[in-house]
Amino acid sequence: MTTKGHEGSWVTIDVGYVDPQRRSCALCGRPLARRIWRENVEGHMREFCEPAHVALYRDYWLPLYGAGAATASSEPRLPT
Amino acid sequence: MTSTQSNPIDPVTLTVIDNFLTSTCRDMGVTMMKTSYSPIFNESLDFSCVIFDPDGQMLAQAEFCPSQIGTVKFTVTWTLDELGLDGFEPGDVVVHDDPYRGSGHVPEHMMLKPVFYNGKIFAFVANVAHMSEPGAKTPGGLSGDATEVFQEGLLLPPVKIRSRGKDVPDIWKIILANHRTPKVTYGDFRAMLASLDLAEARIIELLDTYGEELVREASRQLMTISERRMRAEIAAIPNGVYSFEDAIEDDGIGTRDFPMRLRLSVRDDDIIADFTGSAPQAIGPVNAIYAVTASAVYNAFLHLTDPTIPRNEGCYRPFTIIAPPGTIVNCSFPAPVAGGNTETSPRITDMVFGALQQAIPDRVVASCGGTSSPFLFGGTDPRTGDLYAHFHFEGVGWGGRKGADGNDMVVTINGNCRNTPVEVFETRYPAFLIDSYRLLADSGGPGQWRGGLGGERVLTVQNEVTVSALLNRMKTDPWGVLGGDAGSRGGLWFRPDANSEWRTFVDAFGTRSPSKFSGITLESGNQVRIVMPGGGGYGSPADRDPALISQDIENGFVSIERAERDYGFQAGMGER
Ligand SMILES: [Zn+2]
């Protein structure tokens, strides 16, 4: 998948067996395993399953529901 | 051979490679069918077989269980992401069933094996199969009143059950110690392993014949072709936003319904299936995980589009599924999920048809009976002293569609499974004798094209047995489309003996739900009656050809009274 034109970056988190992190894509809600796309959208750092979902978050989600109604990990925990 | 990115491979070679990969998946399934121990494998075929590339892109699948074929995409990608490619060595096999790591529900175990070629991973072969006994709180799992995923079976994150070609005894010991039927699990696991070994050998044979570069490039081009063809199908649907709402009735714990809302956007050649606004997750086991919801949407579109499109990753690329976490369509840990994969999944697939009835009226189908009718049972076999467990499911009526009545008593749209023959059922399990098993007249929703018939099964207990259930469509209708009427609802009944009145399980045993409960002990002579819902009708009943109504009456599918009431039928109308 392309990352061209995106300001964010891929982040790899540890898989914790004692304290498993359960995170999901801010657009689609898909649970995220280790690789997470992090990008600042309108002043908020969001986590996505793929860069393409950043565009949909902007073009589809925000106009329809607004930033206050984030589907998923509205304020993500920072990677450990 | 150098990269052929700009050189399309000739269609004959592409077709040969595509068919080779697909037939490899089919042969994997035949291997499991022929070598497994449990009827859910060798009779019901409740499994799926797939091939992936190292990037987690699906290269091929065979026509087994639709709910698994979509879900396994997420199970495999999670596994590859969690373990990393460095985590695999030749001969390794990973087993995995954790729904919060992408498995459909706990009984469905995935096994995954890397295929090495020239020292590098070329592909992964995988199968996913429903184990008849997952080590849940009651025999067979799918406990209808579970409140946590921990009650639904032994959770396995992706772990190696075989390492460098050798069994990992500690993992086998843990799993077999937690399943009530270790011999059956052992046999079914061996069948899954044999299926993977066969697929690995086949892929190496393909690479020896055509070379690594060509097969890799052919796979890429096949995915591109599938994506292009799927996008062309979507582009033919009028752009717009189409909505539909349905509900799952109770969760085994409370009595309220759980509405599900779909906002389906067709945007040129893209689809967004947005479930925002669906009910918060249930306490009981009717929650779908994200992968199940996504899989149910894919399933609908695979039904609506050209079946000759090669079934690989490309088919799925045009779809975005939005399912807010913490809801019935994407529940959060540790909610129970067993029925999400058997009950909520077909409801979601039907909702896509419901949403699109105005956009593509000639292609949609009315609601099917929409329940797998999971009826689980287990006990001790007096012949051997061994424990046994079985996941029994039933067919339902399917919805009518333009040009055809719905299928009668076929396993619901997410399953594609076969029923277990009466003789096998009675021979393998000492629990029940089957007194009757039949289609039910008047159960198909009236319409220009009638809904398929539901049915009824009456069982008599032979030896003490523990039963559980997780059924739906007992309180809500299998709806019709475009003026068609609803099919009949299902039911589940008990009576102490053949001379008593039928009662609900709520009346007889004080269960919270009439359709979802677990761990009820039945005694010899007790009877159970399972009623399977019919399918919804398509188009107005007034438009049905009187000759077809006549035929339905003659076949005993529709009674004269209902023909008169539902269709305005009068004697002599259907004579040719
Ligand atoms: Zn996403």
XYZ file of C-alpha atoms and ligand atoms in Angstrom:
657
model
C 0.000 0.000 0.000
C 1.227 3.450 -0.814
C 2.375 5.944 1.779
C 2.951 8.686 -0.779
C 1.496 12.050 0.155
C 1.056 11.023 3.792
C 2.580 12.795 6.751
C 2.399 9.869 9.128
C 4.582 6.852 9.681
C 4.421 3.159 10.444
C 4.990 2.246 14.078
C 5.635 -1.276 15.305
C 4.461 -2.034 18.810
C 5.453 -4.941 21.008
C 3.008 -7.775 21.482
C 2.477 -7.878 25.202
C 1.324 -11.156 26.664
C 1.134 -9.886 30.221
C -0.483 -6.594 29.294
C -1.898 -7.003 25.786
C -2.614 -3.709 24.035
C -5.934 -3.650 22.267
C -6.020 -0.893 19.689
C -8.103 -0.294 16.634
C -8.120 1.780 13.471
C -9.658 5.233 14.002
C -11.629 4.911 10.769
C -12.741 1.323 10.353
C -12.379 -0.054 13.880
C -10.235 -3.001 12.785
C -8.148 -4.335 15.676
C -4.446 -3.670 15.151
C -1.797 -6.277 15.827
C 1.726 -4.803 15.653
C 2.051 -2.487 12.667
C 0.138 0.760 13.057
C -0.021 3.809 10.814
C 0.097 6.954 12.986
C -0.815 10.329 11.554
C -1.881 13.680 12.864
C -5.360 14.538 11.638
C -6.696 18.004 12.464
C -4.472 18.324 15.500
C -5.084 14.836 16.899
C -2.654 11.925 16.566
C -4.711 8.985 15.254
C -3.917 5.337 14.593
C -4.960 3.594 11.403
C -4.672 0.127 9.881
C -3.379 1.592 6.602
C -2.565 5.033 5.169
C -5.586 4.872 2.827
C -7.866 5.033 5.839
C -6.504 8.474 6.759
C -7.999 9.888 3.570
C -11.335 8.200 4.236
C -11.259 9.478 7.796
C -10.948 13.003 6.402
C -13.302 12.661 3.428
C -15.956 10.340 4.815
C -15.885 10.132 8.579
C -15.261 13.729 9.670
C -17.892 15.365 7.410
C -20.480 12.781 8.441
C -19.894 12.362 12.156
C -17.362 15.008 13.212
C -14.231 14.618 15.251
C -16.102 14.244 18.532
C -17.670 10.973 17.460
C -14.512 9.046 16.745
C -15.242 5.409 16.085
C -12.321 3.814 17.652
C -9.090 4.730 19.346
C -9.883 8.440 19.529
C -6.853 9.215 21.645
C -4.412 6.370 21.104
C -2.061 5.125 23.736
C 1.512 5.779 22.826
C 3.528 2.793 21.685
C 5.658 1.259 24.387
C 13.501 -14.494 -15.471
C 13.314 -10.771 -14.719
C 10.281 -8.870 -13.538
C 7.307 -9.174 -15.845
C 5.457 -6.258 -14.252
C 4.894 -4.573 -17.606
C 4.412 -7.851 -19.481
C 1.021 -9.378 -18.969
C 1.294 -13.156 -18.714
C -0.746 -14.911 -21.379
C -4.288 -15.792 -20.271
C -3.778 -19.541 -20.672
C -0.817 -19.633 -18.281
C -2.638 -17.347 -15.850
C -5.693 -19.602 -15.907
C -3.614 -22.747 -15.439
C -1.846 -21.246 -12.415
C -5.098 -19.897 -10.938
C -6.813 -23.262 -11.369
C -3.804 -25.076 -9.908
C -3.906 -22.906 -6.774
C -7.683 -23.209 -6.439
C -7.676 -26.974 -6.968
C -4.906 -27.236 -4.381
C -7.285 -25.584 -1.899
C -10.037 -28.000 -2.940
C -7.715 -30.972 -2.461
C -6.794 -29.683 0.976
C -10.501 -29.843 1.819
C -10.901 -33.343 0.418
C -7.936 -34.454 2.532
C -9.623 -33.136 5.659
C -12.966 -34.661 4.705
C -11.420 -38.078 4.101
C -9.105 -38.239 7.106
C -10.843 -36.383 9.959
C -12.663 -37.991 12.868
C -15.627 -35.709 13.571
C -18.815 -35.440 11.483
C -18.526 -31.655 11.555
C -15.467 -32.140 9.350
C -16.272 -35.202 7.271
C -20.030 -34.695 6.865
C -20.692 -31.003 7.415
C -17.459 -29.684 5.814
C -17.296 -26.823 8.319
C -13.796 -25.785 7.237
C -11.988 -23.689 4.631
C -8.638 -23.856 2.868
C -6.590 -20.935 1.572
C -3.192 -19.883 0.200
C -1.535 -16.545 1.051
C 1.615 -14.765 -0.044
C 4.161 -13.579 2.555
C 2.569 -10.108 2.555
C -0.668 -11.629 3.815
C -2.446 -11.320 0.448
C -4.874 -14.137 -0.290
C -3.823 -15.942 -3.488
C -6.541 -18.591 -3.653
C -9.374 -20.258 -1.772
C -11.858 -23.050 -2.416
C -15.647 -22.989 -2.148
C -16.047 -24.038 1.451
C -17.470 -22.014 4.361
C -18.020 -18.339 3.333
C -17.837 -16.957 6.857
C -14.406 -18.536 7.310
C -13.074 -17.581 3.891
C -13.457 -13.874 4.669
C -12.493 -14.147 8.320
C -9.337 -16.174 7.710
C -7.870 -13.166 5.859
C -7.763 -11.393 9.214
C -6.626 -14.464 11.152
C -3.672 -14.950 8.808
C -2.642 -11.295 8.603
C -2.793 -10.982 12.376
C -0.637 -14.092 12.751
C 1.973 -12.872 10.263
C 1.981 -9.445 11.887
C 2.294 -10.827 15.427
C 4.943 -13.465 14.691
C 6.766 -11.732 11.838
C 8.212 -13.621 8.869
C 11.403 -14.192 10.859
C 9.361 -16.262 13.267
C 8.894 -19.085 10.740
C 11.183 -21.965 9.830
C 10.611 -24.776 7.320
C 8.237 -27.397 8.695
C 6.603 -25.075 11.237
C 2.852 -25.093 11.738
C 1.069 -22.463 13.812
C -2.313 -23.076 15.452
C -4.563 -20.182 16.475
C -8.174 -19.686 17.620
C -8.249 -16.379 19.540
C -11.126 -14.157 18.317
C -9.364 -11.100 19.672
C -6.515 -11.899 17.297
C -8.706 -12.296 14.234
C -10.216 -15.777 14.591
C -13.958 -16.014 13.804
C -14.854 -17.594 17.147
C -13.070 -19.909 19.551
C -14.113 -23.290 18.070
C -12.618 -22.296 14.720
C -8.980 -23.292 14.783
C -6.621 -22.067 12.099
C -3.452 -23.909 11.154
C -0.867 -22.102 9.049
C 2.288 -23.436 7.413
C 4.997 -21.548 5.521
C 6.044 -22.906 2.134
C 9.779 -22.382 1.705
C 11.378 -22.389 -1.734
C 15.071 -21.796 -2.325
C 15.461 -20.943 1.342
C 12.782 -18.215 1.395
C 9.101 -18.168 2.267
C 7.158 -18.218 -0.994
C 3.656 -18.667 0.435
C 1.601 -19.683 3.434
C -0.977 -22.440 3.273
C -3.721 -22.399 5.876
C -6.928 -24.070 6.860
C -9.519 -23.088 9.393
C -11.922 -25.616 10.833
C -14.639 -25.760 13.435
C -13.626 -28.218 16.151
C -16.574 -30.134 17.571
C -15.169 -29.642 21.077
C -13.195 -26.510 22.012
C -13.040 -26.908 25.796
C -15.820 -24.437 26.614
C -17.978 -24.331 29.722
C -20.428 -26.793 28.136
C -19.904 -29.628 25.604
C -19.362 -28.456 22.039
C -18.934 -24.784 22.969
C -21.360 -22.140 21.639
C -22.775 -21.905 25.152
C -25.836 -19.721 24.607
C -25.527 -17.876 27.903
C -21.753 -17.297 27.992
C -20.782 -13.865 29.267
C -17.037 -13.925 28.529
C -14.900 -15.340 25.741
C -13.103 -17.424 28.389
C -16.264 -19.545 28.707
C -16.208 -20.344 24.998
C -13.141 -22.562 24.894
C -9.393 -22.701 25.278
C -7.913 -19.508 23.802
C -4.855 -20.105 21.660
C -2.800 -17.148 20.451
C -0.696 -18.059 17.394
C 1.625 -20.798 18.727
C 3.641 -23.502 16.998
C 2.062 -26.928 17.219
C 4.805 -28.231 14.954
C 8.332 -26.870 14.857
C 10.736 -27.730 12.026
C 8.545 -30.688 11.096
C 8.232 -32.120 14.611
C 5.219 -31.998 16.929
C 5.606 -29.646 19.885
C 4.381 -32.033 22.614
C 3.753 -29.348 25.245
C 1.252 -27.552 23.011
C -0.517 -30.803 22.100
C -0.725 -31.743 25.783
C -2.246 -28.409 26.777
C -4.867 -28.494 24.029
C -5.825 -32.148 24.438
C -6.057 -31.783 28.209
C -8.581 -28.977 27.741
C -10.859 -30.630 25.187
C -13.482 -33.131 26.358
C -12.782 -35.331 23.331
C -8.992 -35.482 22.947
C -9.057 -38.412 20.515
C -11.378 -36.532 18.158
C -9.362 -33.315 18.391
C -6.188 -35.301 17.783
C -7.657 -36.918 14.664
C -9.088 -33.680 13.305
C -5.816 -31.815 13.948
C -3.933 -34.571 12.102
C -6.332 -34.123 9.175
C -5.601 -30.394 9.150
C -1.848 -31.037 9.231
C -2.108 -33.547 6.373
C -4.033 -30.997 4.349
C -1.249 -28.434 4.862
C 1.460 -30.936 3.924
C -0.397 -31.756 0.716
C -0.729 -28.068 -0.182
C 2.945 -27.428 0.508
C 3.946 -30.289 -1.824
C 1.595 -29.035 -4.540
C 2.941 -25.491 -4.408
C 6.527 -26.745 -4.640
C 5.443 -28.824 -7.654
C 3.993 -25.673 -9.253
C 7.190 -23.709 -8.584
C 9.339 -26.520 -9.991
C 7.225 -26.465 -13.148
C 6.867 -22.738 -13.792
C 9.594 -21.103 -11.724
C 9.276 -18.799 -8.761
C 9.283 -15.501 -10.666
C 6.514 -16.493 -13.044
C 4.227 -17.851 -10.327
C 4.800 -14.781 -8.161
C 4.062 -12.466 -11.062
C 1.026 -14.518 -12.117
C -0.335 -14.238 -8.575
C 0.082 -10.459 -8.680
C -1.632 -10.218 -12.031
C -4.478 -12.499 -10.931
C -5.130 -10.253 -7.924
C -5.122 -7.194 -10.188
C -7.562 -8.890 -12.579
C -9.892 -9.854 -9.720
C -9.807 -6.335 -8.328
C -10.523 -4.846 -11.760
C -13.427 -7.214 -12.369
C -14.906 -6.656 -8.907
C -14.612 -2.886 -9.363
C -16.393 -3.139 -12.712
C -19.252 -4.983 -11.000
C -19.500 -2.314 -8.312
C -19.351 0.476 -10.885
C -22.487 -1.003 -12.469
C -24.433 -0.387 -9.217
C -25.928 3.144 -9.169
C -23.959 5.479 -6.899
C -25.804 6.294 -3.709
C -26.251 5.682 -0.007
C -28.444 2.706 0.845
C -29.534 1.909 4.378
C -31.014 -1.072 6.161
C -31.704 -2.112 9.726
C -32.271 -5.479 11.340
C -31.762 -6.903 14.808
C -30.464 -9.858 16.714
C -33.094 -10.992 19.180
C -31.927 -11.366 22.787
C -28.481 -12.527 23.850
C -29.260 -15.381 26.220
C -28.860 -13.037 29.179
C -31.462 -10.305 28.658
C -34.603 -10.097 26.557
C -33.955 -6.946 24.495
C -33.087 -6.884 20.822
C -29.788 -5.620 19.430
C -30.382 -3.405 16.385
C -27.789 -3.348 13.638
C -27.641 -0.427 11.239
C -25.990 -0.446 7.841
C -25.233 2.624 5.742
C -23.903 1.299 2.462
C -22.259 3.838 0.169
C -21.588 2.990 -3.451
C -18.965 5.489 -4.646
C -18.089 4.693 -8.245
C -16.139 1.458 -7.889
C -15.741 1.550 -4.116
C -18.037 0.337 -1.354
C -18.171 1.640 2.201
C -20.243 -0.547 4.525
C -20.681 1.568 7.650
C -22.275 0.009 10.747
C -22.052 3.143 12.903
C -25.154 3.404 15.094
C -25.432 -0.334 15.727
C -26.191 -1.473 19.275
C -23.509 -1.614 21.935
C -22.066 -5.094 22.377
C -24.191 -7.667 24.165
C -23.392 -9.344 27.462
C -24.245 -12.691 25.856
C -22.589 -14.473 22.928
C -24.168 -12.769 19.894
C -21.309 -10.341 19.277
C -19.386 -10.351 16.026
C -15.721 -9.499 15.933
C -14.554 -7.121 13.203
C -13.364 -9.925 10.908
C -16.762 -11.649 11.025
C -18.594 -8.445 10.119
C -16.196 -7.749 7.249
C -16.464 -11.342 6.072
C -20.270 -11.162 6.055
C -20.147 -8.071 3.817
C -17.709 -9.789 1.422
C -19.996 -12.830 1.398
C -22.938 -10.711 0.246
C -20.977 -9.196 -2.615
C -19.540 -12.550 -3.684
C -23.181 -13.682 -4.019
C -24.163 -10.556 -5.981
C -21.292 -10.522 -8.462
C -19.841 -12.708 -11.196
C -18.902 -16.065 -9.655
C -16.100 -16.544 -12.192
C -13.984 -13.722 -10.731
C -10.898 -15.473 -9.276
C -11.383 -15.594 -5.515
C -8.283 -13.837 -4.210
C -7.280 -10.671 -2.357
C -8.224 -8.509 -5.335
C -11.926 -9.263 -4.749
C -11.772 -7.619 -1.341
C -9.800 -4.470 -2.162
C -12.777 -2.287 -3.182
C -14.435 -2.655 0.243
C -14.085 -0.594 3.416
C -15.998 -1.909 6.394
C -16.544 0.519 9.273
C -17.540 -1.182 12.519
C -17.182 0.880 15.690
C -15.434 -0.985 18.516
C -17.593 -1.900 21.474
C -20.640 -2.662 19.348
C -22.450 -5.835 18.369
C -20.591 -5.754 15.037
C -17.094 -5.255 16.502
C -17.101 -6.212 20.148
C -14.336 -5.500 22.595
C -12.464 -8.006 24.749
C -13.550 -10.079 26.632
C -17.108 -10.203 25.262
C -18.327 -13.662 24.180
C -18.517 -14.088 20.407
C -19.648 -17.622 19.518
C -22.991 -16.622 17.990
C -21.504 -13.663 16.145
C -20.103 -16.096 13.629
C -23.202 -18.289 13.371
C -26.117 -15.852 13.890
C -24.986 -12.248 13.450
C -22.967 -13.055 10.348
C -25.894 -14.222 8.165
C -27.952 -11.273 9.426
C -25.270 -8.861 8.190
C -25.068 -10.557 4.776
C -28.849 -10.319 4.429
C -28.728 -6.643 5.451
C -26.523 -5.908 2.430
C -29.187 -7.477 0.182
C -31.883 -5.516 2.004
C -30.006 -2.256 1.538
C -29.465 -2.847 -2.179
C -33.040 -3.895 -3.069
C -33.821 -0.521 -4.652
C -30.442 -0.222 -6.390
C -30.235 -3.679 -7.982
C -33.702 -5.228 -7.591
C -32.988 -7.977 -10.111
C -30.057 -9.365 -8.138
C -30.925 -9.195 -4.457
C -32.329 -12.029 -2.375
C -34.861 -11.841 0.454
C -33.741 -12.731 3.978
C -32.854 -16.340 4.632
C -33.960 -18.093 7.821
C -30.845 -16.484 9.250
C -29.852 -18.888 11.988
C -27.437 -21.805 12.029
C -29.755 -23.245 14.715
C -26.760 -24.285 16.826
C -27.834 -27.124 19.098
C -24.901 -28.512 21.039
C -24.831 -31.664 23.034
C -22.467 -33.990 24.811
C -22.178 -36.644 27.432
C -20.631 -40.020 28.103
C -20.930 -42.751 25.511
C -22.180 -45.834 27.396
C -20.610 -48.068 24.740
C -17.061 -46.842 25.347
C -17.065 -44.679 28.468
C -15.585 -41.846 26.388
C -16.930 -38.330 26.466
C -18.474 -37.062 23.229
C -19.562 -33.631 21.998
C -21.265 -32.402 18.857
C -22.216 -29.103 17.241
C -25.456 -29.874 15.462
C -26.769 -27.272 13.021
C -29.767 -27.135 10.753
C -30.786 -25.761 7.386
C -33.258 -22.908 6.890
C -35.343 -21.578 4.037
C -33.428 -19.147 1.831
C -34.945 -15.992 0.426
C -36.754 -15.885 -2.884
C -34.895 -14.188 -5.741
C -35.902 -12.999 -9.170
C -36.665 -16.058 -11.250
C -36.455 -18.669 -8.486
C -37.978 -19.680 -5.183
C -35.627 -19.857 -2.223
C -33.702 -23.028 -1.410
C -35.440 -25.314 1.077
C -33.628 -26.235 4.293
C -30.110 -25.329 3.237
C -27.602 -24.253 5.887
C -27.712 -20.494 6.298
C -25.872 -18.193 3.909
C -22.651 -17.899 5.945
C -22.181 -21.657 6.212
C -22.299 -23.578 2.927
C -22.128 -26.643 5.161
C -23.993 -29.916 4.708
C -26.307 -31.415 7.281
C -25.267 -34.542 9.132
C -27.223 -37.537 7.778
C -29.658 -39.070 10.237
C -27.852 -42.422 10.118
C -24.471 -40.878 10.929
C -26.000 -38.739 13.667
C -27.636 -41.732 15.364
C -24.651 -44.050 14.914
C -21.984 -41.667 16.138
C -23.850 -40.251 19.108
C -25.766 -42.279 21.664
C -27.745 -39.200 22.721
C -30.778 -39.107 20.463
C -32.969 -41.014 18.066
C -34.470 -38.845 15.343
C -38.231 -39.323 15.252
C -38.876 -37.026 12.335
C -37.066 -34.636 10.040
C -39.192 -32.809 7.467
C -39.961 -29.685 5.518
C -42.690 -27.491 7.019
C -45.564 -26.466 4.757
C -46.375 -22.739 4.679
C -43.020 -21.752 6.172
C -41.718 -20.038 3.019
C -42.536 -16.317 2.783
C -45.206 -15.644 0.159
C -44.038 -13.752 -2.880
C -43.843 -13.744 -6.646
C -40.875 -15.956 -5.890
C -41.586 -17.840 -2.689
C -39.171 -18.085 0.208
C -37.629 -21.522 0.733
C -39.163 -23.832 3.292
C -37.939 -24.243 6.821
C -38.326 -27.530 8.606
C -38.719 -29.466 11.790
C -36.739 -32.130 13.607
C -38.007 -34.101 16.603
C -35.439 -35.915 18.745
C -35.936 -38.436 21.531
C -33.257 -38.714 24.188
C -31.754 -42.208 24.457
C -29.167 -41.611 27.165
C -28.668 -38.712 29.546
C -27.220 -35.789 27.624
C -26.271 -32.155 28.253
C -27.610 -29.691 25.684
C -27.035 -26.044 24.796
C -28.570 -23.798 22.157
C -27.902 -20.522 20.364
C -30.757 -19.969 17.903
C -32.353 -16.892 16.350
C -35.373 -15.831 14.290
C -37.765 -17.028 16.984
C -39.049 -13.501 17.645
C -38.179 -11.592 14.475
C -39.234 -12.319 10.913
C -37.119 -13.441 7.968
C -38.215 -10.456 5.874
C -39.274 -10.352 2.260
C -38.096 -7.864 -0.368
C -39.843 -5.740 -2.988
C -43.325 -6.570 -1.691
C -42.596 -10.154 -0.670
C -43.827 -11.352 2.733
C -41.873 -12.773 5.653
C -41.025 -16.434 6.109
C -42.089 -18.229 9.279
C -40.108 -18.030 12.507
C -38.203 -20.835 14.174
C -38.671 -22.436 17.571
C -37.207 -24.782 20.146
C -39.380 -26.959 22.364
C -39.136 -29.586 25.054
C -41.438 -32.205 26.506
C -40.758 -34.852 29.164
C -42.163 -37.619 26.960
C -44.064 -38.211 23.743
C -47.439 -37.926 25.466
C -46.863 -34.513 27.065
C -47.401 -30.980 25.784
C -44.539 -29.107 24.119
C -43.081 -26.357 26.346
C -40.387 -23.755 25.849
C -37.069 -24.214 27.656
C -37.963 -21.093 29.658
C -41.079 -22.836 30.967
C -39.482 -26.221 31.449
C -36.073 -25.273 32.835
C -36.235 -21.586 33.717
C -33.676 -20.534 31.098
C -33.522 -16.778 30.504
C -34.007 -17.135 26.773
C -36.102 -19.663 24.851
C -33.378 -19.967 22.195
C -30.047 -19.383 23.954
C -28.917 -21.334 26.988
C -26.366 -23.918 28.015
C -25.807 -26.969 30.147
C -29.358 -28.361 30.426
C -29.400 -32.061 31.290
C -32.027 -34.169 29.529
C -33.063 -37.681 30.488
C -33.961 -40.759 28.523
C -37.418 -40.403 26.933
C -37.385 -36.571 26.866
C -38.079 -35.013 23.488
C -36.769 -31.908 21.745
C -38.391 -30.217 18.746
C -36.311 -27.846 16.634
C -38.221 -25.681 14.150
C -36.168 -24.016 11.435
C -37.335 -20.702 9.937
C -38.378 -20.238 6.317
C -37.005 -17.673 3.878
C -38.592 -14.353 2.906
C -40.502 -13.927 -0.350
C -39.433 -11.814 -3.344
C -41.974 -9.543 -5.050
C -45.697 -9.314 -4.473
C -47.540 -12.624 -3.910
C -50.221 -11.265 -6.263
C -47.720 -11.596 -9.111
C -46.996 -15.287 -8.546
C -47.823 -17.561 -11.452
C -50.975 -19.521 -10.424
C -49.436 -22.656 -11.968
C -46.603 -22.425 -9.412
C -49.123 -22.010 -6.576
C -50.962 -25.072 -7.822
C -47.711 -26.986 -7.920
C -46.881 -25.849 -4.356
C -50.255 -27.154 -3.159
C -49.732 -30.439 -4.961
C -46.248 -30.811 -3.425
C -47.545 -30.014 0.050
C -45.355 -26.883 0.266
C -48.333 -24.517 0.629
C -51.724 -25.396 2.129
C -54.936 -24.521 0.288
C -55.949 -22.221 3.151
C -52.699 -20.242 2.942
C -52.801 -20.209 -0.845
C -56.225 -18.580 -0.637
C -55.203 -16.170 2.102
C -51.706 -15.185 0.933
C -52.093 -15.421 -2.827
C -55.850 -14.999 -3.384
C -55.732 -18.408 -5.020
C -58.954 -20.097 -6.121
C -59.393 -23.690 -7.263
C -58.821 -24.082 -10.992
C -56.588 -21.000 -11.293
C -53.421 -22.926 -11.874
C -54.712 -25.363 -14.474
C -52.792 -25.217 -17.717
Zn -8.772 0.913 9.052
